[in-house]
GROMACS .gro file of N, CA and C in nm:
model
  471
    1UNK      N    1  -3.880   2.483 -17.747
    1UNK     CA    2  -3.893   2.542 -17.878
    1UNK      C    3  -3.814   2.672 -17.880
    2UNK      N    4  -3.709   2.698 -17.951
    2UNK     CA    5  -3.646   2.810 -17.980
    2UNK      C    6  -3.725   2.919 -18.076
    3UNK      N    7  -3.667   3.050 -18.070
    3UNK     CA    8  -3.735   3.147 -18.129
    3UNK      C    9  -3.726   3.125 -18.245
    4UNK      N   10  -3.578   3.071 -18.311
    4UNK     CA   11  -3.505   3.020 -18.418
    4UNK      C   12  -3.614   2.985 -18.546
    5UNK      N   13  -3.750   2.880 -18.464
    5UNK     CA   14  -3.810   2.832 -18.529
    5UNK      C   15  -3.925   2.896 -18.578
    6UNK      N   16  -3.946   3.002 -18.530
    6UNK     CA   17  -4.031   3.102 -18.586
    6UNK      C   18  -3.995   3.137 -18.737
    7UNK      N   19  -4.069   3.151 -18.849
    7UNK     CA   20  -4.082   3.098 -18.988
    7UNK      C   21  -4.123   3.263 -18.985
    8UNK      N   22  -4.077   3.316 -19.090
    8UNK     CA   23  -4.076   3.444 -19.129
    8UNK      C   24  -4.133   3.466 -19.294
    9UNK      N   25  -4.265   3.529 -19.356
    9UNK     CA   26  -4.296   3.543 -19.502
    9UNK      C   27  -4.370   3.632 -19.530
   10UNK      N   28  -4.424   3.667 -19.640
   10UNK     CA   29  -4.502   3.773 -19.674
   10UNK      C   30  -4.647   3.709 -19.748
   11UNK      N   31  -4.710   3.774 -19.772
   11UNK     CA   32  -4.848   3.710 -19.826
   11UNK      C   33  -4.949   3.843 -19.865
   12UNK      N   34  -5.007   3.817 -19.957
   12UNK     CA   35  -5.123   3.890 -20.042
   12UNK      C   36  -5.245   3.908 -19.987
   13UNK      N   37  -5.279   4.012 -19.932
   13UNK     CA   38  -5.407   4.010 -19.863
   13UNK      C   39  -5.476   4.165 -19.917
   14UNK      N   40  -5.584   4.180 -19.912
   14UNK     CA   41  -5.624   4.282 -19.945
   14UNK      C   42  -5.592   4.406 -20.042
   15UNK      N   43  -5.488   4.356 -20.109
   15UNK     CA   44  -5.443   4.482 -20.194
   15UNK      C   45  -5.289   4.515 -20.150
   16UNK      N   46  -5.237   4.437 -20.029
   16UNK     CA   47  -5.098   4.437 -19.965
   16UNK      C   48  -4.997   4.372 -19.944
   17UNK      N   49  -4.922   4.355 -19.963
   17UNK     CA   50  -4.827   4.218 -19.938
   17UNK      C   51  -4.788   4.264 -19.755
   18UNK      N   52  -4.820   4.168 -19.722
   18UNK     CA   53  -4.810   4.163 -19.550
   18UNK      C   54  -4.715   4.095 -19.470
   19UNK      N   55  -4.606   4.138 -19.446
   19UNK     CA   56  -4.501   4.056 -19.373
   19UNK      C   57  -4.558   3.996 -19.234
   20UNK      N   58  -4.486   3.906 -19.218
   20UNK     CA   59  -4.583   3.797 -19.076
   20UNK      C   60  -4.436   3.711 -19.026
   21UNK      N   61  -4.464   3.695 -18.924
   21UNK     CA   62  -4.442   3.599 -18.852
   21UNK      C   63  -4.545   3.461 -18.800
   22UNK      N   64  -4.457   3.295 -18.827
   22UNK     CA   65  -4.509   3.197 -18.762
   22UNK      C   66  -4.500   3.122 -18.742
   23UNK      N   67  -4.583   3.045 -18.609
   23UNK     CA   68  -4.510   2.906 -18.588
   23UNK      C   69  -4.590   2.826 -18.538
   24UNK      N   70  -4.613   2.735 -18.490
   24UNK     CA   71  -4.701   2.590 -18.482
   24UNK      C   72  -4.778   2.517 -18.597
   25UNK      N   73  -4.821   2.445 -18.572
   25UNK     CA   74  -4.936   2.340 -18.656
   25UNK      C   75  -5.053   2.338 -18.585
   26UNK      N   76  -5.192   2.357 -18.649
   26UNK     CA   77  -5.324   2.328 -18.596
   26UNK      C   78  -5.408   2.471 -18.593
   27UNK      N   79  -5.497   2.477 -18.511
   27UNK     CA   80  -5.574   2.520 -18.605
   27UNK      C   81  -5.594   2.694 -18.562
   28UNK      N   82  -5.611   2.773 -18.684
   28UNK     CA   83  -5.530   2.876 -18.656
   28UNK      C   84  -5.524   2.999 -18.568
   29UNK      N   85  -5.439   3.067 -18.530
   29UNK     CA   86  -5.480   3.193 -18.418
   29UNK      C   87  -5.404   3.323 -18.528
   30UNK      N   88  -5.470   3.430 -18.500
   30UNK     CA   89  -5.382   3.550 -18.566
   30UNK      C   90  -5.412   3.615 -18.472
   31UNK      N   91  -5.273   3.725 -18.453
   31UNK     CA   92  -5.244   3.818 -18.326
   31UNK      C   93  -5.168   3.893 -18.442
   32UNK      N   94  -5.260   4.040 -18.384
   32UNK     CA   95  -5.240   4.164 -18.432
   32UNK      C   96  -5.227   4.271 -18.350
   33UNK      N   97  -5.084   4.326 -18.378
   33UNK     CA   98  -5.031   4.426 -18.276
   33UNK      C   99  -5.076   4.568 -18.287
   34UNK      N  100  -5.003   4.622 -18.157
   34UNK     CA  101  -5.087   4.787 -18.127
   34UNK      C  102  -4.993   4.839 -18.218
   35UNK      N  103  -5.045   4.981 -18.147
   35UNK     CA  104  -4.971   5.091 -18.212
   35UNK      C  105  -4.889   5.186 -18.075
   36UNK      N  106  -4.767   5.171 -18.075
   36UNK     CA  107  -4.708   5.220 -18.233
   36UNK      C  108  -4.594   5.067 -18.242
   37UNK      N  109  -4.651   4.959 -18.201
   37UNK     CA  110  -4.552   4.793 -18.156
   37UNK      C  111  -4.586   4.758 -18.306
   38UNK      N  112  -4.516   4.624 -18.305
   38UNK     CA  113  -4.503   4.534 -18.415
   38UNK      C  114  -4.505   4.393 -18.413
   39UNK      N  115  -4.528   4.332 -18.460
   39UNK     CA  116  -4.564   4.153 -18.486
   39UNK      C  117  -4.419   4.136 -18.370
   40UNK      N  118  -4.365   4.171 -18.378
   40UNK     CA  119  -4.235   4.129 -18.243
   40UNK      C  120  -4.270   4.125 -18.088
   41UNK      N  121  -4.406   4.165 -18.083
   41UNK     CA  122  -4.478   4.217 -17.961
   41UNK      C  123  -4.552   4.047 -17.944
   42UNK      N  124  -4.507   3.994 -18.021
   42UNK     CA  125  -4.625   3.837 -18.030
   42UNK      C  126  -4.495   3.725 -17.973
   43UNK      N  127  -4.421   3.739 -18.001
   43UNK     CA  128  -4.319   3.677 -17.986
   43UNK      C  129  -4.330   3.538 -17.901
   44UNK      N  130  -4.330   3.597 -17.772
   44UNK     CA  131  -4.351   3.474 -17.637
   44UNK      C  132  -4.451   3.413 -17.630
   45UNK      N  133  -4.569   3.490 -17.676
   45UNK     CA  134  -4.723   3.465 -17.702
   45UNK      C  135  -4.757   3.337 -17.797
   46UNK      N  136  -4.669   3.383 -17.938
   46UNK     CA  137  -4.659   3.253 -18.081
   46UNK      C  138  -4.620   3.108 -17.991
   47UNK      N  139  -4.497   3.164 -17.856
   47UNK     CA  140  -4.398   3.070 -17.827
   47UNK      C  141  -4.548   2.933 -17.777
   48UNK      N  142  -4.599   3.036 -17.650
   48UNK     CA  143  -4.698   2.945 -17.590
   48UNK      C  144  -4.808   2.895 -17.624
   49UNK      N  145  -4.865   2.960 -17.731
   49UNK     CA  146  -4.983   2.926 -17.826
   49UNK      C  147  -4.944   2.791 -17.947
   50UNK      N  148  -4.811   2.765 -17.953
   50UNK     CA  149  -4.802   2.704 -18.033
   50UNK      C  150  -4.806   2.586 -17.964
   51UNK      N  151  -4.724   2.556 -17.837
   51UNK     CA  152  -4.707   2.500 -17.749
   51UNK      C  153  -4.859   2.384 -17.756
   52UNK      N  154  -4.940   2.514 -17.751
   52UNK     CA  155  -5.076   2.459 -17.705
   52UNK      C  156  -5.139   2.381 -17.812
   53UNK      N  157  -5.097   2.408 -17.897
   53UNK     CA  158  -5.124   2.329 -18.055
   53UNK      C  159  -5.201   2.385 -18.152
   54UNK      N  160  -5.170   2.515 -18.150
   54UNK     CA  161  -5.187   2.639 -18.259
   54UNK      C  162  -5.101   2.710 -18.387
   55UNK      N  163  -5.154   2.698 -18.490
   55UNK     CA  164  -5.061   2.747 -18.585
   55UNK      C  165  -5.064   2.908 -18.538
   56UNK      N  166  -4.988   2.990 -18.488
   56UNK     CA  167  -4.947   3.161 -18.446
   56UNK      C  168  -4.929   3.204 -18.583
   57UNK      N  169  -5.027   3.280 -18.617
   57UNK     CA  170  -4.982   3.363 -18.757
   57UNK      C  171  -4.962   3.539 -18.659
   58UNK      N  172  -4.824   3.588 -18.651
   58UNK     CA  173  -4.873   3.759 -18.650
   58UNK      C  174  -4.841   3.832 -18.694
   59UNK      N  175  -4.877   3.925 -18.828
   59UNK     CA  176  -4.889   3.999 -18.922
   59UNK      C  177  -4.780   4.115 -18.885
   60UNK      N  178  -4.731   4.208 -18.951
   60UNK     CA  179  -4.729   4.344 -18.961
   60UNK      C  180  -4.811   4.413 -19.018
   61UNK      N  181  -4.900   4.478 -18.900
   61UNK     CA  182  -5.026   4.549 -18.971
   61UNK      C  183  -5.015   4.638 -19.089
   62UNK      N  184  -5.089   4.677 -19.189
   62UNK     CA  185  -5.060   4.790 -19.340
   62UNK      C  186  -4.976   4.887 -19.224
   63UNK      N  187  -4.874   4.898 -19.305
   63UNK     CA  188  -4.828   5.042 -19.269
   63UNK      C  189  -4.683   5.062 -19.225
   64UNK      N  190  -4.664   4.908 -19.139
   64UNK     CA  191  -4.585   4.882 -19.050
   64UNK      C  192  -4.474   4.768 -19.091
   65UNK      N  193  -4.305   4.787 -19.161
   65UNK     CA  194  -4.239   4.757 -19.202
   65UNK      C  195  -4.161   4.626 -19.123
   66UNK      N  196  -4.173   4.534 -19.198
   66UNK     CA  197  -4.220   4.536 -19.408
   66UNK      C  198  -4.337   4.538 -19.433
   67UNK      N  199  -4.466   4.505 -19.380
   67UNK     CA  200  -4.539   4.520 -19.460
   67UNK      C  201  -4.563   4.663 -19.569
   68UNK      N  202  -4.652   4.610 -19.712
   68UNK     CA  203  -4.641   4.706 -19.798
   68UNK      C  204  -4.686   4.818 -19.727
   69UNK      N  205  -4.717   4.960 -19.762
   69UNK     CA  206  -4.821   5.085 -19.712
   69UNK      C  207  -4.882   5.120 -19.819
   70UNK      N  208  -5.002   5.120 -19.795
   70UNK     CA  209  -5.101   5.151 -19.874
   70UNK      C  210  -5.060   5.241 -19.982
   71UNK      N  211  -5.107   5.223 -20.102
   71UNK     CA  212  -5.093   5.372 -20.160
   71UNK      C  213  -5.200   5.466 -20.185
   72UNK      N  214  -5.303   5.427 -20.107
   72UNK     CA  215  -5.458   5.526 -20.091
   72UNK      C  216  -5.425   5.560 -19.915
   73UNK      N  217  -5.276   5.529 -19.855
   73UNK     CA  218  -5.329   5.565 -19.718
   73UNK      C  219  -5.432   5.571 -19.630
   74UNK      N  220  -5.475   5.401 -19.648
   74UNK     CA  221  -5.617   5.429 -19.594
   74UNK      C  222  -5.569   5.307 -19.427
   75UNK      N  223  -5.566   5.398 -19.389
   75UNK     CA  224  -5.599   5.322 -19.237
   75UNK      C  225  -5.711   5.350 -19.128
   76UNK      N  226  -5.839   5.360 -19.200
   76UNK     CA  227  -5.916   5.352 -19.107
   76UNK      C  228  -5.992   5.206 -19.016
   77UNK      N  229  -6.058   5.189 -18.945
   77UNK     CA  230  -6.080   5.090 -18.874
   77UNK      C  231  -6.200   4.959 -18.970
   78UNK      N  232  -6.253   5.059 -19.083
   78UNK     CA  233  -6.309   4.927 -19.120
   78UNK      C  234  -6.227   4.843 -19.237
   79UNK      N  235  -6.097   4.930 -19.310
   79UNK     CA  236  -6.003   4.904 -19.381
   79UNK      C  237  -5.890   4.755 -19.277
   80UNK      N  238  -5.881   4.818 -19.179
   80UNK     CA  239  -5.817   4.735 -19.084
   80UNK      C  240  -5.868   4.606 -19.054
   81UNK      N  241  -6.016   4.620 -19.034
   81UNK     CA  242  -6.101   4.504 -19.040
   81UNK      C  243  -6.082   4.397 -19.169
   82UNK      N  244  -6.103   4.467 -19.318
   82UNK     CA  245  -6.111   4.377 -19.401
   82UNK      C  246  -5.936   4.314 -19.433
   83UNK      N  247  -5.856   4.397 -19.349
   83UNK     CA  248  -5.680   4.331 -19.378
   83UNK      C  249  -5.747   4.218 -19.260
   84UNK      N  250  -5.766   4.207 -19.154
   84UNK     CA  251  -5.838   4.068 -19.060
   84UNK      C  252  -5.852   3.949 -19.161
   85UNK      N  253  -5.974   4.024 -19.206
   85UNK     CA  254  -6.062   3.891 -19.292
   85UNK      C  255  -6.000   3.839 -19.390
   86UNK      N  256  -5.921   3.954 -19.482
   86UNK     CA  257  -5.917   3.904 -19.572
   86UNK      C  258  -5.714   3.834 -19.571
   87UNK      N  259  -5.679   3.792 -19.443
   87UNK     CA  260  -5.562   3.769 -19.415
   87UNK      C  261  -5.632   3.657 -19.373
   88UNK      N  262  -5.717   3.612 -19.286
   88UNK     CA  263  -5.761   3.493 -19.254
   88UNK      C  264  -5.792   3.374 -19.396
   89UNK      N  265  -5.808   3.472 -19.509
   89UNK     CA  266  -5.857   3.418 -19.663
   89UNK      C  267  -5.748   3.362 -19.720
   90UNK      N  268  -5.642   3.448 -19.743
   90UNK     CA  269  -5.524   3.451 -19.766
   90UNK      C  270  -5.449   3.365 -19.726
   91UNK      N  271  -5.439   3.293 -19.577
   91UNK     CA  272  -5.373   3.138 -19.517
   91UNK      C  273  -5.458   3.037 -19.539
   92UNK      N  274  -5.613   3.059 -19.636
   92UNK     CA  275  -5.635   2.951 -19.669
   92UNK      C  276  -5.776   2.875 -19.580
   93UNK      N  277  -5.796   2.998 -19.450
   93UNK     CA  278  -5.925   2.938 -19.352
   93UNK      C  279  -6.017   3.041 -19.396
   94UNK      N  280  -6.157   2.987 -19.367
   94UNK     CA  281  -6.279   3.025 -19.341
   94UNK      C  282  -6.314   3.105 -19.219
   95UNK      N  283  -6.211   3.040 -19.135
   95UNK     CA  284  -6.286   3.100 -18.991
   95UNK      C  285  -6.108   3.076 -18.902
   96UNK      N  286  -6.127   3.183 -18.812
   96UNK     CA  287  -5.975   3.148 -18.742
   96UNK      C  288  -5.986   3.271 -18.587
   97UNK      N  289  -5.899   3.215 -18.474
   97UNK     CA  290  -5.928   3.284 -18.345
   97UNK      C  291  -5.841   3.422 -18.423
   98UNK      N  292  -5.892   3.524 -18.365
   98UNK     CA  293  -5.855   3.666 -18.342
   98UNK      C  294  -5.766   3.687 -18.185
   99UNK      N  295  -5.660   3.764 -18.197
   99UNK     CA  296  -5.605   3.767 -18.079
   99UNK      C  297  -5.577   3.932 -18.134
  100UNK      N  298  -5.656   4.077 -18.045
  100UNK     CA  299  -5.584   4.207 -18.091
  100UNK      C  300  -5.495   4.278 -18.021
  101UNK      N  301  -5.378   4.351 -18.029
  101UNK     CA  302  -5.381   4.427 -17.904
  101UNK      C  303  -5.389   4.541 -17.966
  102UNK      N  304  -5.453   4.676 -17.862
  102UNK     CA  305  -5.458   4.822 -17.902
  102UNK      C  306  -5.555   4.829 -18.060
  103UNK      N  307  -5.436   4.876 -18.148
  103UNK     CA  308  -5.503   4.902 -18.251
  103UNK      C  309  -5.522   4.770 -18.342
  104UNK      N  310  -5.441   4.655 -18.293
  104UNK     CA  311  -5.475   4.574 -18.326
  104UNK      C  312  -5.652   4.495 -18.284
  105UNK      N  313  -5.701   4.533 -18.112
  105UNK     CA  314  -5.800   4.531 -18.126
  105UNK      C  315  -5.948   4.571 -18.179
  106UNK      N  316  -5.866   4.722 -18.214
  106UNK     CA  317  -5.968   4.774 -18.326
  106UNK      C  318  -6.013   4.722 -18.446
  107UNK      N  319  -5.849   4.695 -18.495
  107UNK     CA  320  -5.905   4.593 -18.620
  107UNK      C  321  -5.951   4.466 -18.565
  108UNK      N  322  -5.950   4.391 -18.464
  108UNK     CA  323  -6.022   4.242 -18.453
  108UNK      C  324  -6.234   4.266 -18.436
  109UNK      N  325  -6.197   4.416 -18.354
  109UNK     CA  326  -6.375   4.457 -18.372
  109UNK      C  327  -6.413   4.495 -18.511
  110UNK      N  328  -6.339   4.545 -18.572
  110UNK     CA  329  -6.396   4.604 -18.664
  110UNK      C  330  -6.455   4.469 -18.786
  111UNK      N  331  -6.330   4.361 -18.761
  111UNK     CA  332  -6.356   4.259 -18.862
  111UNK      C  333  -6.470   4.143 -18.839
  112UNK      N  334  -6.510   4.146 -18.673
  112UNK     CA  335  -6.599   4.059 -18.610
  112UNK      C  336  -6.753   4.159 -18.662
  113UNK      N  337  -6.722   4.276 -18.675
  113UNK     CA  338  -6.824   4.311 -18.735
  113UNK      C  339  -6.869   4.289 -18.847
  114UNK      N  340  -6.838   4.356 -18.949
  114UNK     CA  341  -6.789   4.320 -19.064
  114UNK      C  342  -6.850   4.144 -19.096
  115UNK      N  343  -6.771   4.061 -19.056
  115UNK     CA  344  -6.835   3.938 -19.051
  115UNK      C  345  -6.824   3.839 -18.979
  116UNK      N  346  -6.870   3.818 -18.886
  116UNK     CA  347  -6.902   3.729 -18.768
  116UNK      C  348  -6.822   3.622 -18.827
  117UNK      N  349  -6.866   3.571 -18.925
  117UNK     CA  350  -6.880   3.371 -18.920
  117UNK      C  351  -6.703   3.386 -18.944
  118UNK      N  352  -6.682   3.483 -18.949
  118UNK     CA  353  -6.487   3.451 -19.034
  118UNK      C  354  -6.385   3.400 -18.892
  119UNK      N  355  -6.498   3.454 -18.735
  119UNK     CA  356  -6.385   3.492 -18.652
  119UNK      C  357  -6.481   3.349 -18.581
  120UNK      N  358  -6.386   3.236 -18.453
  120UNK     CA  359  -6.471   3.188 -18.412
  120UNK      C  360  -6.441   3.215 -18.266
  121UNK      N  361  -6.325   3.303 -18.235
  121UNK     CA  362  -6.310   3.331 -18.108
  121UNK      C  363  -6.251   3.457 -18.138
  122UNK      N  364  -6.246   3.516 -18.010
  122UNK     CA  365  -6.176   3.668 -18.039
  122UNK      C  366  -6.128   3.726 -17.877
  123UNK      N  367  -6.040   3.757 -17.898
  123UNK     CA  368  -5.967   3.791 -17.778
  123UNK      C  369  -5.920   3.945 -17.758
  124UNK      N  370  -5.979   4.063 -17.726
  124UNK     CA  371  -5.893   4.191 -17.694
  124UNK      C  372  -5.838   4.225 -17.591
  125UNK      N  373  -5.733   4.346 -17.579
  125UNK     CA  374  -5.636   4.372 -17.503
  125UNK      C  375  -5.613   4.505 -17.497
  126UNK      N  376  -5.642   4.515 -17.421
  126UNK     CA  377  -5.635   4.714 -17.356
  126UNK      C  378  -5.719   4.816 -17.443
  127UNK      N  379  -5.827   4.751 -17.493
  127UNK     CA  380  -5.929   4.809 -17.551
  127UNK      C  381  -6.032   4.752 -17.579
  128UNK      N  382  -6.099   4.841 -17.440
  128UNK     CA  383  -6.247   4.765 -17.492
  128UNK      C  384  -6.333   4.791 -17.541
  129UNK      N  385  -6.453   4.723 -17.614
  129UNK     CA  386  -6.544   4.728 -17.705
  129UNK      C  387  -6.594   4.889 -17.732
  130UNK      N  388  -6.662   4.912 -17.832
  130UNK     CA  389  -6.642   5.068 -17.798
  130UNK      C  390  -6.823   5.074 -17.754
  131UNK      N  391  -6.895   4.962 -17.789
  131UNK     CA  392  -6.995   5.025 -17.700
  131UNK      C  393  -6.998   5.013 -17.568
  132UNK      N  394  -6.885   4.967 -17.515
  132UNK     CA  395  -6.889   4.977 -17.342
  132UNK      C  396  -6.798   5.115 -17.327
  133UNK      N  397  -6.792   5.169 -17.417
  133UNK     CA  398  -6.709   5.303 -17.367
  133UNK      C  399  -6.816   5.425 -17.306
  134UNK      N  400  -6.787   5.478 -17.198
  134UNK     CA  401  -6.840   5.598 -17.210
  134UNK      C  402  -6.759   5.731 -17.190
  135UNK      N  403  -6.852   5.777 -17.273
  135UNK     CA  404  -6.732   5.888 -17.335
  135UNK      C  405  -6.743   6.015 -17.216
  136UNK      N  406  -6.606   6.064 -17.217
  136UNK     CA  407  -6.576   6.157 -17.109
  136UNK      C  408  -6.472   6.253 -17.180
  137UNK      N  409  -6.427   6.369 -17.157
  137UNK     CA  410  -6.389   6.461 -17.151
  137UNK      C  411  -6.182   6.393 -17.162
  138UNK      N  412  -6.186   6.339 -17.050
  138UNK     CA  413  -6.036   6.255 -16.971
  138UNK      C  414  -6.039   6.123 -17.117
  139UNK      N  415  -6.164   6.048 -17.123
  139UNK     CA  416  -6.108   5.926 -17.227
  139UNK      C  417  -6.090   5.963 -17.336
  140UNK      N  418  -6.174   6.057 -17.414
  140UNK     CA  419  -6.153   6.146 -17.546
  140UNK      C  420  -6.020   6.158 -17.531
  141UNK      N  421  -5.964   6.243 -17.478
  141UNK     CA  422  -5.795   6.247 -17.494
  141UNK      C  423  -5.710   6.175 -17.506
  142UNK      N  424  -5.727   6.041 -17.395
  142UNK     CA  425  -5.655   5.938 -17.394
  142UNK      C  426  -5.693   5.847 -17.519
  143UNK      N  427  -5.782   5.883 -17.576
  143UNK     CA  428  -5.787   5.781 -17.675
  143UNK      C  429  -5.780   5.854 -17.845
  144UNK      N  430  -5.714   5.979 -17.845
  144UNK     CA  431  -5.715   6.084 -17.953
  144UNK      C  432  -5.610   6.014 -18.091
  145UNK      N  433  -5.535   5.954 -18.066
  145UNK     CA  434  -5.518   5.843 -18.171
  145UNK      C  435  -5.594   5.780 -18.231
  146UNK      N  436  -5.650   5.723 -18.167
  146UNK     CA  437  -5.770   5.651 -18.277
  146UNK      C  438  -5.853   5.746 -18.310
  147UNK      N  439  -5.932   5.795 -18.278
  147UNK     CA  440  -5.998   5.972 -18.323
  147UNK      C  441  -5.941   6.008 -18.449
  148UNK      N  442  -5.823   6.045 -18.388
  148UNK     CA  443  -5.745   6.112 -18.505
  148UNK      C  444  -5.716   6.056 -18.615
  149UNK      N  445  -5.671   5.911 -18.605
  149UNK     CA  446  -5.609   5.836 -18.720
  149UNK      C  447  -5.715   5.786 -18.851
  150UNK      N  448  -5.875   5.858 -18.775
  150UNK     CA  449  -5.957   5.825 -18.873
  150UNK      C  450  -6.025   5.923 -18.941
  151UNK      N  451  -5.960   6.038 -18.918
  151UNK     CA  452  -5.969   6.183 -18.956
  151UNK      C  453  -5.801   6.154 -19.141
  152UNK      N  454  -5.810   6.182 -19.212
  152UNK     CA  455  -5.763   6.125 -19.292
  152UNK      C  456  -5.638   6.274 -19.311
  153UNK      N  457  -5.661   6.360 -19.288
  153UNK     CA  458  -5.568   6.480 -19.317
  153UNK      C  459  -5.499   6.478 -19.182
  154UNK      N  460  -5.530   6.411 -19.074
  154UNK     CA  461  -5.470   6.415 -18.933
  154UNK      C  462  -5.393   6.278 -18.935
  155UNK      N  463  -5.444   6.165 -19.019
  155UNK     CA  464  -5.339   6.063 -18.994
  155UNK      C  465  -5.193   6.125 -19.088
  156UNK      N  466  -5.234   6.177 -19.186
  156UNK     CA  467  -5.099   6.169 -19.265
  156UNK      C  468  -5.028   6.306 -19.216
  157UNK      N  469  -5.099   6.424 -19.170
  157UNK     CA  470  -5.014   6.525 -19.093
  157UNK      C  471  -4.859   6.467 -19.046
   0.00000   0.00000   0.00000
């Protein structure tokens, strides 16, 4: 399977038109990239998932070109969540695997919260759950992006 065949479009979700990448038939997976990466970060991933007999949907998260950017600038984590759900709505399923990385896993927690029955598997990647976090002095820092990005005068600084 060439990259070639990777299918490129935009779609209406939440208030956004969302550029995506995708490719296979069956039944569906969405992979949502970190920060500061892009749906190009899915690439090899779409290649082998499709392989496996998965339709690969992976978005450009709000913000991240082309997709539209908000015009309330709202990127906080439960906003992120309902672009999840309501992108899973948008291709037409009820329920579909979650694949996040980074801030993309934020939004796959935030949307499994939010509403269980939408996600039927879920997969994260270099971030884990935040109630297994314990908070320290050293992880606070390392993790001051997300902190920050939900501080609303510090994301748009």
């Amino acid at each position: 399977m060439d990259f070639e065949e990777i299918q490129e479009g935009t779609i209406q979700a939440n208030g956004l038109e969302f550029a995506y990448f995708e490719l296979g038939e069956g039944p569906p997976v969405f992979c949502f990239h970190g920060y500061p990466d892009t749906a190009h970060t899915w690439i090899l991933t779409m290649r082998v998932l499709s392989q496996l007999g998965y339709r690969v949907i992976a978005p450009f998260m709000r913000g991240y070109y082309p997709t539209e950017i908000p015009k309330d600038d709202e990127y906080s984590a439960v906003e992120l969540g309902q672009d999840v759900l309501e992108l899973i709505k948008a291709f037409g399923y009820e329920q579909a695997i979650i694949i996040g990385h980074d801030w993309g896993a934020m939004a796959a927690y935030s949307a499994a919260n939010q509403n269980p029955a939408a996600i039927s598997k879920m997969v994260t990647v270099a971030i884990p759950h935040p109630r297994a976090l314990k908070l320290t002095l050293g992880g606070l820092w390392k993790s001051r992006h997300f902190i920050g990005y939900q501080i609303r005068w510090y994301a748009l600084w």
